[in-house]
Coordinates of C-alpha atoms (C1' of nucleotides) in Angstrom, one line a residue:
Chain A
M19 CA 110.2 133.2 114.1
T20 CA 109.2 136.6 112.7
I21 CA 107.6 137.0 109.3
P22 CA 108.1 140.6 108.1
V23 CA 104.9 142.6 107.7
S24 CA 103.3 142.4 104.3
S25 CA 105.3 139.5 102.9
G26 CA 104.8 135.8 102.9
P27 CA 107.2 132.9 103.1
E28 CA 109.7 132.6 100.2
H29 CA 107.9 135.2 98.1
D30 CA 109.6 138.4 97.3
D31 CA 106.8 140.0 95.4
E32 CA 103.2 139.9 96.7
Q33 CA 101.8 139.2 93.2
S34 CA 103.1 135.6 93.4
L35 CA 101.1 134.8 96.5
P36 CA 97.6 133.3 96.2
E37 CA 94.9 136.0 96.3
Q38 CA 93.3 134.7 99.5
Y39 CA 96.7 134.7 101.2
R40 CA 97.2 138.3 100.3
V41 CA 93.8 139.3 101.5
R42 CA 94.2 137.7 104.9
L43 CA 97.7 139.1 105.3
A44 CA 96.3 142.5 104.7
K45 CA 93.6 141.9 107.3
R46 CA 96.3 140.9 109.8
D47 CA 98.3 144.1 109.0
R48 CA 95.2 146.3 109.3
M49 CA 94.4 144.8 112.7
L50 CA 97.9 145.4 113.9
A51 CA 97.8 149.0 112.6
E52 CA 94.5 149.6 114.3
G53 CA 95.7 148.2 117.6
R54 CA 93.8 144.9 117.5
E55 CA 95.8 141.8 118.2
P56 CA 95.5 139.0 115.5
Y57 CA 97.4 136.6 117.8
P58 CA 96.6 137.3 121.4
V59 CA 98.6 135.4 123.9
A60 CA 95.4 134.2 125.7
V61 CA 91.6 134.6 125.5
P62 CA 89.4 134.2 128.6
I63 CA 87.8 130.8 127.9
T64 CA 85.4 129.7 130.6
H65 CA 84.0 126.5 129.0
T66 CA 85.0 124.1 126.2
I67 CA 82.5 123.6 123.4
G68 CA 81.9 120.1 124.7
Q69 CA 81.1 121.5 128.2
V70 CA 78.6 123.9 126.8
R71 CA 76.9 121.2 124.8
A72 CA 76.9 118.8 127.7
A73 CA 75.4 121.4 130.0
H74 CA 72.5 122.1 127.6
P75 CA 71.7 118.8 125.9
D76 CA 68.1 119.8 124.8
L77 CA 67.3 123.4 125.0
E78 CA 63.9 124.3 123.4
P79 CA 64.1 126.3 120.2
G80 CA 64.2 130.0 121.0
A81 CA 65.1 129.4 124.7
E82 CA 67.5 131.6 126.6
T83 CA 69.5 130.7 129.7
D84 CA 71.4 132.7 132.3
D85 CA 74.6 130.9 131.5
V86 CA 77.3 133.3 130.4
V87 CA 80.3 131.6 128.8
G88 CA 83.5 132.3 127.0
V89 CA 84.3 129.8 124.3
A90 CA 86.8 129.5 121.5
G91 CA 87.2 127.3 118.4
R92 CA 88.0 127.3 114.7
V93 CA 85.6 129.1 112.4
V94 CA 84.2 126.4 110.1
H95 CA 81.0 128.2 108.9
L96 CA 80.2 131.8 108.5
R97 CA 76.8 133.2 107.6
N98 CA 76.0 136.8 107.5
T99 CA 72.4 138.0 107.2
G100 CA 73.2 141.7 107.5
K101 CA 72.6 142.8 111.1
L102 CA 73.0 139.2 112.4
C103 CA 75.9 136.9 111.8
F104 CA 76.1 133.2 112.5
V105 CA 79.5 131.5 113.1
T106 CA 80.1 127.8 113.7
L107 CA 83.1 127.1 115.9
A108 CA 84.7 123.6 115.9
D109 CA 87.0 122.2 118.6
G110 CA 89.7 119.7 118.2
A111 CA 87.4 116.8 118.7
G112 CA 85.1 118.0 115.9
E113 CA 82.4 119.2 118.3
R114 CA 80.7 122.3 117.0
L115 CA 78.9 125.2 118.6
Q116 CA 77.2 128.2 116.9
V117 CA 77.9 131.8 117.9
M118 CA 75.4 134.5 117.0
L119 CA 76.4 138.2 116.7
S120 CA 73.7 140.8 116.4
L121 CA 73.9 144.5 115.8
A122 CA 71.7 145.1 118.8
E123 CA 74.0 143.1 121.2
V124 CA 77.6 143.9 120.0
G125 CA 77.1 147.3 118.4
E126 CA 77.8 148.6 114.9
E127 CA 81.6 149.0 115.2
S128 CA 82.1 145.6 116.6
L129 CA 79.9 143.9 114.0
D130 CA 81.6 145.8 111.2
S131 CA 85.0 144.7 112.3
F132 CA 83.8 141.2 112.8
K133 CA 82.7 141.1 109.1
A134 CA 85.9 142.7 108.0
D135 CA 88.4 140.7 110.1
V136 CA 87.0 137.2 110.5
D137 CA 87.5 134.5 107.9
L138 CA 86.8 130.8 107.7
G139 CA 89.7 128.9 109.4
D140 CA 90.4 131.6 112.0
H141 CA 90.3 130.8 115.7
L142 CA 87.6 132.9 117.4
F143 CA 86.7 133.7 121.0
A144 CA 83.2 134.7 121.8
H145 CA 81.6 135.7 125.1
G146 CA 77.9 135.7 125.8
K147 CA 74.7 134.0 127.0
V148 CA 73.9 130.4 126.0
I149 CA 70.7 130.3 124.0
S150 CA 68.9 128.3 121.4
S151 CA 68.2 129.8 118.0
R152 CA 64.7 129.9 116.5
R153 CA 65.7 126.7 114.6
G154 CA 66.8 125.1 117.8
E155 CA 70.6 125.4 117.3
L156 CA 72.5 125.7 120.6
S157 CA 74.3 129.0 120.4
V158 CA 76.3 131.6 122.3
F159 CA 74.7 134.9 121.8
A160 CA 77.8 137.1 121.8
D161 CA 78.1 140.3 123.7
T162 CA 81.9 140.5 122.9
W163 CA 84.2 138.6 120.6
Q164 CA 87.9 138.5 119.8
L165 CA 90.1 136.9 117.2
A166 CA 92.1 134.1 118.9
A167 CA 94.4 133.5 115.9
K168 CA 94.2 134.7 112.3
A169 CA 94.6 132.0 109.6
L170 CA 96.5 133.3 106.6
R171 CA 95.6 130.3 104.3
P172 CA 92.0 129.4 103.5
L173 CA 90.4 126.2 104.9
P174 CA 90.0 123.4 102.4
T175 CA 86.5 122.7 101.5
L176 CA 84.9 120.7 104.3
H177 CA 82.4 119.1 102.0
K178 CA 84.9 116.9 100.2
E179 CA 87.7 114.6 101.5
S180 CA 91.2 115.7 101.0
S181 CA 93.1 114.1 98.1
E182 CA 95.4 111.2 99.0
E183 CA 98.4 113.3 98.8
T184 CA 97.1 116.1 101.0
R185 CA 96.2 113.5 103.5
V186 CA 99.7 112.4 104.0
R187 CA 101.5 115.6 103.4
Q188 CA 99.2 117.9 105.4
R189 CA 97.6 115.7 107.9
Y190 CA 96.5 118.7 109.9
L191 CA 94.1 119.5 107.0
D192 CA 93.0 115.9 106.9
L193 CA 92.2 116.1 110.6
I194 CA 90.2 119.3 110.2
A195 CA 88.2 118.1 107.3
R196 CA 87.8 114.3 107.8
P197 CA 86.2 112.8 110.9
A198 CA 87.7 109.4 110.0
A199 CA 91.2 110.9 110.3
R200 CA 90.4 112.1 113.8
E201 CA 88.9 108.8 114.6
M202 CA 92.1 107.0 113.6
V203 CA 94.0 109.1 116.2
R204 CA 91.5 108.3 118.9
V205 CA 91.6 104.5 118.1
R206 CA 95.4 104.5 118.0
S207 CA 95.6 106.2 121.3
A208 CA 93.1 103.9 122.9
V209 CA 95.0 100.8 121.6
V210 CA 98.3 102.1 122.9
R211 CA 96.8 102.9 126.3
S212 CA 95.1 99.5 126.5
I213 CA 98.3 97.6 125.7
R214 CA 100.3 99.5 128.3
S215 CA 97.7 99.1 131.0
E216 CA 97.1 95.4 130.3
L217 CA 100.8 94.7 130.5
H218 CA 101.1 96.7 133.7
E219 CA 98.3 94.8 135.2
R220 CA 100.2 91.6 134.6
G221 CA 103.3 92.8 136.3
F222 CA 105.3 93.9 133.3
L223 CA 107.6 96.8 133.6
E224 CA 108.0 99.2 130.7
V225 CA 111.6 100.1 129.8
E226 CA 113.3 102.2 127.1
T227 CA 116.3 100.6 125.4
P228 CA 118.8 102.2 123.0
I229 CA 117.7 103.4 119.6
L230 CA 121.3 104.3 118.6
Q231 CA 123.2 101.0 118.7
T232 CA 126.8 100.1 118.0
Q233 CA 125.6 96.8 116.6
H234 CA 122.2 96.1 115.2
G235 CA 120.4 92.8 115.9
G236 CA 117.2 91.1 117.1
A237 CA 115.6 90.8 113.7
A238 CA 116.3 90.1 110.0
A239 CA 116.3 93.5 108.5
R240 CA 118.5 96.2 107.0
P241 CA 119.3 99.0 109.4
F242 CA 119.7 102.7 108.9
V243 CA 123.3 103.8 109.5
T244 CA 124.3 107.1 111.1
H245 CA 127.4 108.7 112.5
M246 CA 128.4 109.9 115.9
N247 CA 130.8 112.8 115.6
A248 CA 132.1 112.8 119.2
Y249 CA 133.4 109.2 119.1
D250 CA 133.8 109.2 115.3
I251 CA 132.0 105.9 114.9
D252 CA 129.1 104.7 112.8
L253 CA 125.9 103.8 114.7
Y254 CA 122.9 101.8 113.7
M255 CA 119.3 102.7 114.4
R256 CA 117.7 99.7 116.0
I257 CA 115.8 97.2 114.0
A258 CA 114.4 95.6 117.2
P259 CA 114.7 96.0 120.9
E260 CA 115.0 92.3 121.5
L261 CA 118.7 91.9 122.5
F262 CA 118.5 94.7 125.1
L263 CA 115.2 93.5 126.6
K264 CA 116.7 90.1 127.0
R265 CA 119.7 91.7 128.8
A266 CA 117.1 93.3 131.1
V267 CA 115.7 89.8 131.9
V268 CA 119.2 88.5 132.7
G269 CA 119.4 91.4 135.1
G270 CA 116.2 90.3 136.9
I271 CA 113.5 92.4 135.2
E272 CA 111.5 89.2 134.7
R273 CA 108.5 90.7 133.0
V274 CA 109.6 93.5 130.7
F275 CA 108.2 95.3 127.6
E276 CA 108.9 98.2 125.4
L277 CA 106.5 100.0 123.1
N278 CA 108.4 102.3 120.8
R279 CA 109.8 103.2 117.4
I280 CA 111.8 100.8 115.2
F281 CA 113.6 101.8 112.0
R282 CA 114.2 99.5 109.0
N283 CA 115.9 100.7 105.9
E284 CA 113.6 98.9 103.5
G285 CA 110.9 99.8 101.0
A286 CA 107.9 102.0 101.8
D287 CA 104.5 100.8 100.6
S288 CA 101.0 100.3 101.8
T289 CA 102.1 97.7 104.4
H290 CA 105.7 98.9 105.2
S291 CA 106.9 102.1 106.8
P292 CA 110.6 102.8 107.4
E293 CA 109.8 103.8 110.9
F294 CA 107.1 102.1 112.8
A295 CA 106.0 101.3 116.4
M296 CA 106.5 97.9 117.8
L297 CA 105.7 96.2 121.1
E298 CA 108.1 93.6 122.4
A299 CA 107.4 91.7 125.7
Y300 CA 109.4 89.1 127.5
Q301 CA 108.3 86.9 130.4
A302 CA 110.8 84.8 132.4
Y303 CA 109.6 81.3 133.0
G304 CA 107.1 81.6 130.2
D305 CA 107.2 80.0 126.8
Y306 CA 105.8 80.4 123.3
M307 CA 102.4 79.2 124.4
S308 CA 102.0 81.5 127.5
I309 CA 103.2 84.4 125.4
A310 CA 100.7 83.5 122.6
N311 CA 97.9 83.7 125.2
L312 CA 99.2 87.1 126.3
T313 CA 99.3 88.3 122.8
R314 CA 95.7 87.2 122.1
E315 CA 94.6 88.9 125.3
L316 CA 96.3 92.1 124.4
V317 CA 94.7 92.2 120.9
Q318 CA 91.3 91.5 122.3
A319 CA 91.6 94.1 125.0
A320 CA 92.8 96.6 122.5
A321 CA 89.7 96.0 120.3
L322 CA 87.4 96.3 123.3
A323 CA 89.2 99.6 124.4
A324 CA 88.9 101.1 120.9
F325 CA 85.5 99.9 119.8
G326 CA 83.8 98.4 122.9
T327 CA 83.6 95.0 121.1
T328 CA 85.8 92.3 119.7
E329 CA 83.7 92.4 116.5
V330 CA 85.9 94.6 114.3
T331 CA 84.4 96.5 111.4
L332 CA 86.8 97.5 108.7
A333 CA 86.9 100.5 106.4
D334 CA 85.5 98.4 103.5
G335 CA 82.5 97.5 105.6
T336 CA 83.5 93.9 106.2
S337 CA 83.8 92.7 109.8
Y338 CA 85.3 89.8 111.7
D339 CA 85.6 88.7 115.3
V340 CA 88.9 88.8 117.2
G341 CA 87.3 87.3 120.3
G342 CA 87.5 83.8 121.7
E343 CA 90.3 81.3 121.2
W344 CA 92.3 81.5 117.9
P345 CA 93.1 78.6 115.7
Q346 CA 96.7 77.2 115.6
L347 CA 98.2 75.7 112.5
D348 CA 101.4 73.8 112.2
M349 CA 103.5 75.5 109.5
Y350 CA 104.7 72.3 107.7
T351 CA 101.4 70.5 108.1
A352 CA 99.3 73.4 106.8
T353 CA 101.7 74.0 103.9
S354 CA 101.7 70.3 103.0
E355 CA 97.9 70.1 103.0
A356 CA 97.6 73.2 100.8
M357 CA 100.2 71.9 98.3
G358 CA 98.8 68.4 98.2
M359 CA 102.3 66.9 98.9
T360 CA 104.4 66.6 102.0
I361 CA 107.2 68.9 103.0
S362 CA 109.0 68.8 106.3
P363 CA 112.2 70.0 107.8
E364 CA 113.9 67.0 106.2
T365 CA 112.8 67.9 102.7
P366 CA 116.0 68.5 100.7
L367 CA 116.7 72.0 99.3
D368 CA 116.4 71.0 95.6
Q369 CA 112.9 69.6 96.1
L370 CA 111.8 72.7 97.9
M371 CA 113.2 74.8 95.1
A372 CA 111.3 72.7 92.6
H373 CA 108.1 73.4 94.5
A374 CA 108.9 77.1 94.6
D375 CA 109.5 77.1 90.8
A376 CA 106.2 75.3 90.3
A377 CA 104.5 78.0 92.3
G378 CA 106.1 80.7 90.3
L379 CA 108.1 82.0 93.3
Q380 CA 111.3 83.8 92.8
I381 CA 113.7 83.2 95.7
N382 CA 116.3 85.8 96.5
P383 CA 119.7 84.0 95.9
A384 CA 120.8 85.0 99.4
H385 CA 117.8 83.1 100.8
V386 CA 118.4 79.8 99.1
I387 CA 118.4 77.7 102.3
P388 CA 115.7 75.1 103.2
G389 CA 114.0 77.0 106.0
K390 CA 113.6 80.2 104.0
V391 CA 112.3 78.4 100.9
A392 CA 109.8 76.4 103.1
E393 CA 108.6 79.7 104.7
E394 CA 108.1 81.3 101.2
L395 CA 106.0 78.2 100.2
F396 CA 104.0 78.6 103.4
E397 CA 103.3 82.3 102.8
H398 CA 102.3 81.7 99.2
H399 CA 100.1 78.7 99.8
V400 CA 98.7 79.5 103.3
G401 CA 99.7 82.7 105.0
D402 CA 98.4 85.1 102.3
H403 CA 94.9 83.6 102.8
L404 CA 94.7 83.6 106.6
W405 CA 92.0 86.2 107.3
E406 CA 90.9 85.5 110.9
P407 CA 93.6 85.7 113.6
T408 CA 95.6 82.5 113.4
F409 CA 98.8 81.3 115.2
V410 CA 101.1 79.5 112.7
M411 CA 103.4 77.4 114.8
H412 CA 106.8 75.6 114.5
Y413 CA 109.0 77.3 112.0
P414 CA 112.3 75.9 110.5
V415 CA 115.3 76.5 112.6
D416 CA 117.4 78.1 109.8
N417 CA 115.9 81.5 109.9
S418 CA 115.0 81.8 113.5
P419 CA 118.4 82.3 115.1
L420 CA 117.1 83.6 118.5
V421 CA 114.5 80.8 119.1
R422 CA 115.1 77.6 121.0
A423 CA 114.5 74.2 119.3
H424 CA 111.2 72.5 119.8
R425 CA 111.3 70.4 123.0
S426 CA 110.4 67.2 121.2
R427 CA 110.2 67.7 117.4
P428 CA 113.5 67.9 115.4
G429 CA 114.1 70.6 112.8
V430 CA 111.6 73.1 114.1
V431 CA 111.6 75.8 116.7
E432 CA 109.1 76.9 119.4
K433 CA 107.9 79.9 117.4
W434 CA 104.6 81.2 116.1
D435 CA 103.7 83.9 113.7
L436 CA 100.3 85.6 114.2
Y437 CA 98.5 86.1 110.9
V438 CA 95.5 88.4 110.4
R439 CA 94.0 89.5 107.1
G440 CA 96.7 87.9 105.1
F441 CA 99.7 89.6 106.8
E442 CA 102.0 88.9 109.7
L443 CA 100.9 90.8 112.7
G444 CA 103.3 89.5 115.3
T445 CA 105.6 86.7 116.4
G446 CA 106.4 84.8 119.6
Y447 CA 109.1 82.4 120.8
S448 CA 110.3 80.2 123.5
E449 CA 113.5 82.2 123.6
L450 CA 116.9 80.6 123.1
V451 CA 118.8 80.9 126.4
D452 CA 121.8 78.5 125.8
P453 CA 124.7 80.8 125.1
V454 CA 126.7 78.1 123.3
V455 CA 123.9 77.3 120.8
Q456 CA 123.3 81.1 120.5
R457 CA 126.9 81.6 119.4
E458 CA 126.5 78.8 116.8
R459 CA 123.4 80.5 115.4
F460 CA 125.1 83.9 115.2
E461 CA 128.0 82.4 113.4
A462 CA 125.7 80.8 110.8
Q463 CA 124.0 84.2 110.4
A464 CA 127.4 85.9 110.0
L465 CA 128.1 83.5 107.2
L466 CA 124.9 84.5 105.4
A467 CA 125.8 88.1 105.9
A468 CA 129.2 87.5 104.3
K469 CA 127.4 85.9 101.3
G470 CA 125.5 89.2 100.8
D471 CA 122.4 88.8 102.9
H472 CA 121.9 92.4 104.3
D473 CA 119.2 91.1 106.6
A474 CA 121.3 88.5 108.4
M475 CA 122.5 89.1 111.9
R476 CA 126.1 89.5 113.2
V477 CA 127.8 87.8 116.1
D478 CA 127.0 90.0 119.1
E479 CA 129.7 89.3 121.7
D480 CA 128.3 91.8 124.2
F481 CA 124.9 90.1 124.1
L482 CA 126.5 86.6 124.3
E483 CA 128.4 87.6 127.4
A484 CA 125.1 88.7 129.0
M485 CA 123.6 85.3 128.1
E486 CA 126.6 83.5 129.6
H487 CA 125.7 85.0 133.0
G488 CA 122.5 82.9 132.9
M489 CA 119.3 83.8 131.1
P490 CA 116.2 82.2 132.5
P491 CA 113.8 80.3 130.2
M492 CA 111.3 82.8 128.8
G493 CA 108.6 83.5 126.3
G494 CA 108.9 86.6 124.1
M495 CA 106.7 88.3 121.6
G496 CA 106.8 91.2 119.2
M497 CA 103.9 92.9 117.4
G498 CA 103.8 95.8 115.1
L499 CA 101.5 98.5 116.5
D500 CA 100.8 100.0 113.1
R501 CA 99.9 96.6 111.7
L502 CA 97.6 96.0 114.7
L503 CA 95.9 99.3 113.7
M504 CA 95.7 98.1 110.1
A505 CA 94.1 94.8 111.3
L506 CA 91.6 96.7 113.4
T507 CA 90.7 99.3 110.8
G508 CA 91.4 97.8 107.4
L509 CA 93.4 100.9 106.4
G510 CA 96.9 101.2 104.9
I511 CA 99.8 101.7 107.2
R512 CA 100.2 105.4 106.2
E513 CA 96.7 106.1 107.4
T514 CA 97.5 104.6 110.8
I515 CA 100.6 106.8 111.2
L516 CA 99.8 110.4 112.0
F517 CA 102.7 111.9 110.1
P518 CA 104.2 109.2 107.7
L519 CA 107.4 109.8 105.9
V520 CA 106.7 111.5 102.6
K521 CA 109.2 112.2 99.9
P522 CA 110.0 115.9 99.6
R523 CA 108.3 117.5 96.7
Chain B
rG19 C1' 112.3 96.6 91.3
rG20 C1' 107.7 95.8 87.6
rG21 C1' 102.6 97.1 86.1
rC22 C1' 98.2 100.2 86.3
rC23 C1' 95.9 104.9 87.7
rU24 C1' 96.7 110.0 88.9
rC25 C1' 98.8 115.4 89.1
rU26 C1' 94.2 121.5 86.0
rA27 C1' 92.2 128.1 90.5
rG28 C1' 93.1 128.2 97.8
rC29 C1' 90.2 123.1 98.2
rU30 C1' 87.4 119.2 95.5
rC31 C1' 86.8 118.1 90.5
rA32 C1' 85.1 118.9 84.9
rA33 C1' 86.9 119.9 79.9
rC34 C1' 83.7 115.2 73.6
rU35 C1' 87.8 113.0 68.3
rG36 C1' 93.7 117.8 69.4
rG37 C1' 90.2 123.7 68.3
rC38 C1' 88.6 130.4 73.1
rA39 C1' 90.6 126.3 80.2
rG40 C1' 85.2 125.6 83.3
rA41 C1' 82.0 124.3 87.8
rG42 C1' 80.9 123.9 93.2
rC43 C1' 82.9 125.6 97.6
rA44 C1' 86.3 129.5 99.2
rG45 C1' 87.5 135.0 97.8
rC46 C1' 86.3 140.3 96.5
rG47 C1' 82.0 144.3 96.2
rG48 C1' 76.8 145.0 97.5
rA49 C1' 71.6 143.5 99.9
rC50 C1' 69.4 141.0 104.0
rU51 C1' 68.3 140.5 112.3
rU52 C1' 67.3 133.3 113.0
rU53 C1' 71.0 130.9 109.3
rU54 C1' 72.3 125.2 109.0
rA55 C1' 77.1 123.7 102.7
rA56 C1' 71.8 130.4 104.1
rU57 C1' 69.8 133.2 99.8
rC58 C1' 70.0 137.1 96.0
rC59 C1' 72.9 140.7 92.6
rG60 C1' 77.7 141.8 90.7
rU61 C1' 82.9 140.3 90.2
rG62 C1' 88.4 138.8 90.3
rG63 C1' 91.3 134.4 90.3
rG64 C1' 95.4 129.6 85.9
rU65 C1' 103.4 128.6 84.3
rU66 C1' 97.1 122.6 83.4
rG67 C1' 103.6 118.7 88.2
rU68 C1' 108.7 119.8 85.4
rG69 C1' 111.5 119.6 80.8
rG70 C1' 111.5 118.3 75.8
rG71 C1' 108.9 116.6 71.1
rU72 C1' 104.9 116.1 67.2
rU73 C1' 101.2 119.7 65.2
rC74 C1' 98.6 125.4 61.9
rG75 C1' 97.1 124.6 67.0
rA76 C1' 98.5 120.4 73.0
rG77 C1' 95.3 120.1 79.6
rC78 C1' 94.5 116.1 75.8
rC79 C1' 99.2 112.7 71.5
rC80 C1' 104.8 111.0 72.1
rC81 C1' 109.5 110.8 75.2
rA82 C1' 112.1 111.7 79.8
rC83 C1' 111.9 113.1 84.9
rG84 C1' 109.4 114.1 89.7
rG85 C1' 105.2 113.5 93.4
rG86 C1' 100.9 110.6 95.1
rG87 C1' 97.8 106.1 95.2
rC88 C1' 96.7 100.9 94.1
rC89 C1' 98.3 96.0 92.6
rC90 C1' 102.4 92.5 92.0
rA91 C1' 107.5 90.9 93.3

RNA sequence: GGGCCUCUAGCUCAACUGGCAGAGCAGCGGACUUUUAAUCCGUGGGUUGUGGGUUCGAGCCCCACGGGGCCCA
């Protein structure tokens, strides 16, 4: 990538460039012309800003040390008092260190070119003694300095937060300007790391399964479709890793998980992103209860890893505790209590529809089956109001085609959904392992698909064949990582994703 | 998909009832050897998201379109 000297991107005439861009471009050109490198390949750093700060936690005002260091960072403040300049450098973690450049120490030529060349936003290298200023600010008293990288565009004002749009379109600016944006990255990384290590400690193996699939499945969702030229076939981007992870369990990987990206061709709003990160884990000889415990432990460990406590404080200042045991609600019982009348798996469709009408719910015509309507009633009357972590158990069989029937109760399956702060954070099953029943469930789904339900699954012969070779009983769970971050921070999904999809301008 | 809010200088935002488009920071020129968003003097910078319309006159009112945010489905 080479940008021709004296011209900016997509601008033929310099007049159309912002003034500050032209000024900085001219500085770059002048440096090159005078034999100074605006983008050196390396600068001789000896310490990070954090290391310098850590080595001198409480230097007396005016103190000098014999420590000579080379540091670099982004220029976030510039103050020029004539024969003495103060620069504040910031590193990626937001740690700051002052550099002082005096006429006496660096000489006139060097100080003049510093004033002429260096702007806010540039990356700067400085070499010199570690001292404390008269006001007690830890500083590097420079004997030499060098530009590490010239910025052509000005830094946004650091005293105000970026606008909502800049935050999502230019996250790098958000990260520079807003500590909370950097904190989100730290929290997310801590949570991911915690989940992985907790699972590894319990003997789970992490695997990677196909993202490009010839047949999508494992969830009720509409996929992205793409095309492979070499084979001239359409491929689907996965909506869930479930069917491949279960194949792995058939093959003897008895504790397996995957933590990676899922794609769903649905709306984008403050709780939905077309691509998002999901954890799925399967445990042979476990069931929906053992996997519920695992899920609770993962969430609690994640909170501890990120915040050092299970008491979670959200962006709006409210807090709640994810520690301890979590309540379990029976879906039909809780819904019946909230509605003041009894519904059950035996309640006929027309009665359920009457309840839905009474509640003002509009049911998608493709979803007019008893189980879906009952679930809609649950979400409206109960789910939306569940704030503390709660397992909702025993869903209708109709829309849970991969879950086994409850061992003793007719009409429901051994499934839970985990609700936090009014949304669904995760789900867990006693997985269906009978290939004959699985085939019947797929066929029922295919019928729905034929009736126009884009979310319905298809008959997956390859998966059925794997099952037919003997799938051990197992518990399985899935949890949206972005949603976990939302639950732990109280932020919208686009704040939890570093670079969310944004429509082109 | 529906509703509400929003889009103005590089950034963050003002602009009364429709009447000369402004501020802070950033920039440019100058002064200053201990500043902390330094201070002081001087100064440049605008296709008000896009396209139409109403009007003597539109950042402001109307219509359409686009982007972002929030709420609902």
